[in-house]
C-alpha atoms as one frame of an Amber mdcrd trajectory, in Angstrom:
protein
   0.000   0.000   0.000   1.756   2.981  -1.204   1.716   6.628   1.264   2.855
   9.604   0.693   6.281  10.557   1.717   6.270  11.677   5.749   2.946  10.452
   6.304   2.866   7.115   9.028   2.125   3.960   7.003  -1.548   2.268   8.642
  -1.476  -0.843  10.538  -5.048  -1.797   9.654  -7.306  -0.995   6.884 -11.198
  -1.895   6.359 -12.275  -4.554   3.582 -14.620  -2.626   1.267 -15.168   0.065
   4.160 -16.705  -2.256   6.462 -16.095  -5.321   9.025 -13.269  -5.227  11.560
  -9.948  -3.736  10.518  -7.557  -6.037   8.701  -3.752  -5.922   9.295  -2.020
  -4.009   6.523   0.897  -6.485   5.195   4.199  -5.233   6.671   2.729  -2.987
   9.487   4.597  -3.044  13.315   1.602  -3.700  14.661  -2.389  -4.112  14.523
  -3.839  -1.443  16.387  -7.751  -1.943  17.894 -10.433   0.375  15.855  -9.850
   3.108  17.974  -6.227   3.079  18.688  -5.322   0.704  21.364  -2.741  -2.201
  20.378  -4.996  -5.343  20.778  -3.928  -7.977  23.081  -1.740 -10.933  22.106
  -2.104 -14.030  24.029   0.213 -17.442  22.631  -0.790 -20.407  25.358  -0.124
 -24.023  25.561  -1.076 -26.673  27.975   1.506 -29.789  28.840   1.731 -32.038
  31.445  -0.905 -29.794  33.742   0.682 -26.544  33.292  -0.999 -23.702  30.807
   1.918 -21.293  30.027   0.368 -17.977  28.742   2.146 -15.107  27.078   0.795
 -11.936  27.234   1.306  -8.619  25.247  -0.296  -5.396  24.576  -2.742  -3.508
  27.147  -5.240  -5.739  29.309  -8.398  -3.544  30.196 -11.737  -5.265  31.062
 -12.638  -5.057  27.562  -9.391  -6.681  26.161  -9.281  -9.395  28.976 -11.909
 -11.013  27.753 -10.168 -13.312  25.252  -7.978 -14.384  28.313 -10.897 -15.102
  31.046 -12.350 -17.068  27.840  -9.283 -19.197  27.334  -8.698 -19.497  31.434
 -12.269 -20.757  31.963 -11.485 -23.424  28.956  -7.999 -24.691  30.536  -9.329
 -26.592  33.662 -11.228 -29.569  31.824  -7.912 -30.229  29.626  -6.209 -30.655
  32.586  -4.595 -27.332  33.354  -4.357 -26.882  37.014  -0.900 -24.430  37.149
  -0.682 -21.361  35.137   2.855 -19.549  34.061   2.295 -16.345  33.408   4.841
 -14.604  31.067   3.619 -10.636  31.331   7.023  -9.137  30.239   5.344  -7.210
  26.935   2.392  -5.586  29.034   2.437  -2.108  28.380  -0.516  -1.454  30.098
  -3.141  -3.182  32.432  -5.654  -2.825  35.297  -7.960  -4.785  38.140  -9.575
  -6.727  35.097  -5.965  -8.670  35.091  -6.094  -8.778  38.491  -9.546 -10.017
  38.390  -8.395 -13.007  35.758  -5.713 -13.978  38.292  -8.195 -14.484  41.350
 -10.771 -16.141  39.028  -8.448 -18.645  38.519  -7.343 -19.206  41.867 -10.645
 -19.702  43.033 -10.594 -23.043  41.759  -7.769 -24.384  44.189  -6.072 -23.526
  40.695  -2.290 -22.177  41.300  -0.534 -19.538  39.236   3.093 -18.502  38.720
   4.755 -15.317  36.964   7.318 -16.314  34.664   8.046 -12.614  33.767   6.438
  -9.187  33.860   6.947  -5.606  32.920   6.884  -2.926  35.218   3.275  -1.990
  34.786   2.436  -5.993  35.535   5.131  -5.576  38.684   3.626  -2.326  39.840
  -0.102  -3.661  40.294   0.870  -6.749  41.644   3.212  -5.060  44.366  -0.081
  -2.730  44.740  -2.411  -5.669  45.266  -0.308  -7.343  47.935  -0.330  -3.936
  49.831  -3.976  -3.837  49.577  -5.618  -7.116  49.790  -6.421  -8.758  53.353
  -5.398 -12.113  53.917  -8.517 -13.921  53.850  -9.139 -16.719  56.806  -9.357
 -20.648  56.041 -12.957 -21.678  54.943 -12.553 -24.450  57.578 -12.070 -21.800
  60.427 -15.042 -20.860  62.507 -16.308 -17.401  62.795 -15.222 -15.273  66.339
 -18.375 -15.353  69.100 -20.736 -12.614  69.136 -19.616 -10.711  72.603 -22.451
  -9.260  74.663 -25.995  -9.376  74.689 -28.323  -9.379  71.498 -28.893  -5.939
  70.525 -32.449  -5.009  70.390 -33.678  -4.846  66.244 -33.854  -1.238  64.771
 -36.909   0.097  64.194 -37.217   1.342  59.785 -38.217   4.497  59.039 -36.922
   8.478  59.560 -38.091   8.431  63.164 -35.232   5.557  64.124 -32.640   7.836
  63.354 -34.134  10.878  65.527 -33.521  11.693  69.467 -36.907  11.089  71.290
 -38.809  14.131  72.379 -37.724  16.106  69.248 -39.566  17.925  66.623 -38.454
  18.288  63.243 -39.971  21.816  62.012 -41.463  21.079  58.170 -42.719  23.233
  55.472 -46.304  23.275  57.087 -44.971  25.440  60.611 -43.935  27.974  57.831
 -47.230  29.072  56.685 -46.402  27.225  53.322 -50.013  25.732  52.012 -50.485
  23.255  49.310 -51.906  24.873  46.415 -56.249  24.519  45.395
């Protein structure tokens, strides 16, 4: 596809002006419709582990290819993932959000590699995140007595005795 001389060559191009954009032979890179580098995601499964490579930006939107192939991994056997995140550029909670999902099923999970966005949430998320107690562990006793059940309404919330003053002790009159 010829350009003219100092203009940037496309990375994706529309078949008869309609569809979803087509690489352009030769281009660095597909970008999304509206910009964005799309995702790349290579996996393979062997011997129980799914080994994922990831690159590109990971949004909510863009994760969804990966939460598609995660969800697929388990009944072929998959039951550790290695996560190689070293050509990331960007991502969010909806990574985060994969990762957990896939815990959840008494699944493990291992980082291979990662970039520094991938390093920085992760380092976040450890800050953040509570360490959860065993299932098996009971809950702490209730100290004291029962406390009496709250009444619903406005008048629950208000000391006893008091008057709110309304519209009404204004003189204001609903109209004929």
């Amino acid at each position: 596809m010829a350009t003219r001389p100092g203009r940037p060559r496309p990375t994706a191009t529309r078949v008869n002006g309609a569809g979803p954009p087509v690489p352009v032979p030769g281009a660095a890179r597909w970008r999304g419709v509206n910009g964005p580098p799309l995702p790349r995601i290579r996996s393979t499964v062997r011997d129980g582990v799914l080994s994922v490579s990831l690159a590109g930006e990971f949004d909510h939107y863009s994760c969804a290819p990966l939460r598609v192939l995660l969800d697929g991994a388990p009944p072929l056997g998959a039951r550790l993932l290695v996560l190689d995140a070293a050509e990331v550029e960007f991502c969010d909670s909806a990574l985060l959000d994969v990762l957990e999902r896939w815990s959840r099923g008494g699944r493990r999970w291992e980082l291979a590699a990662a970039s520094r966005p991938v390093r920085l949430l992760l380092e976040l998320w450890n800050r953040v995140r509570a360490p959860l107690p065993p299932v098996s562990a009971p809950l702490p006793p209730v100290s004291g007595p029962p406390r009496p059940a709250r009444r619903s309404g406005r008048r629950a919330t208000r000391p006893p005795g008091r008057r709110v003053p309304s519209a009404a002790d204004r003189g204001w009159r609903p109209g004929p």
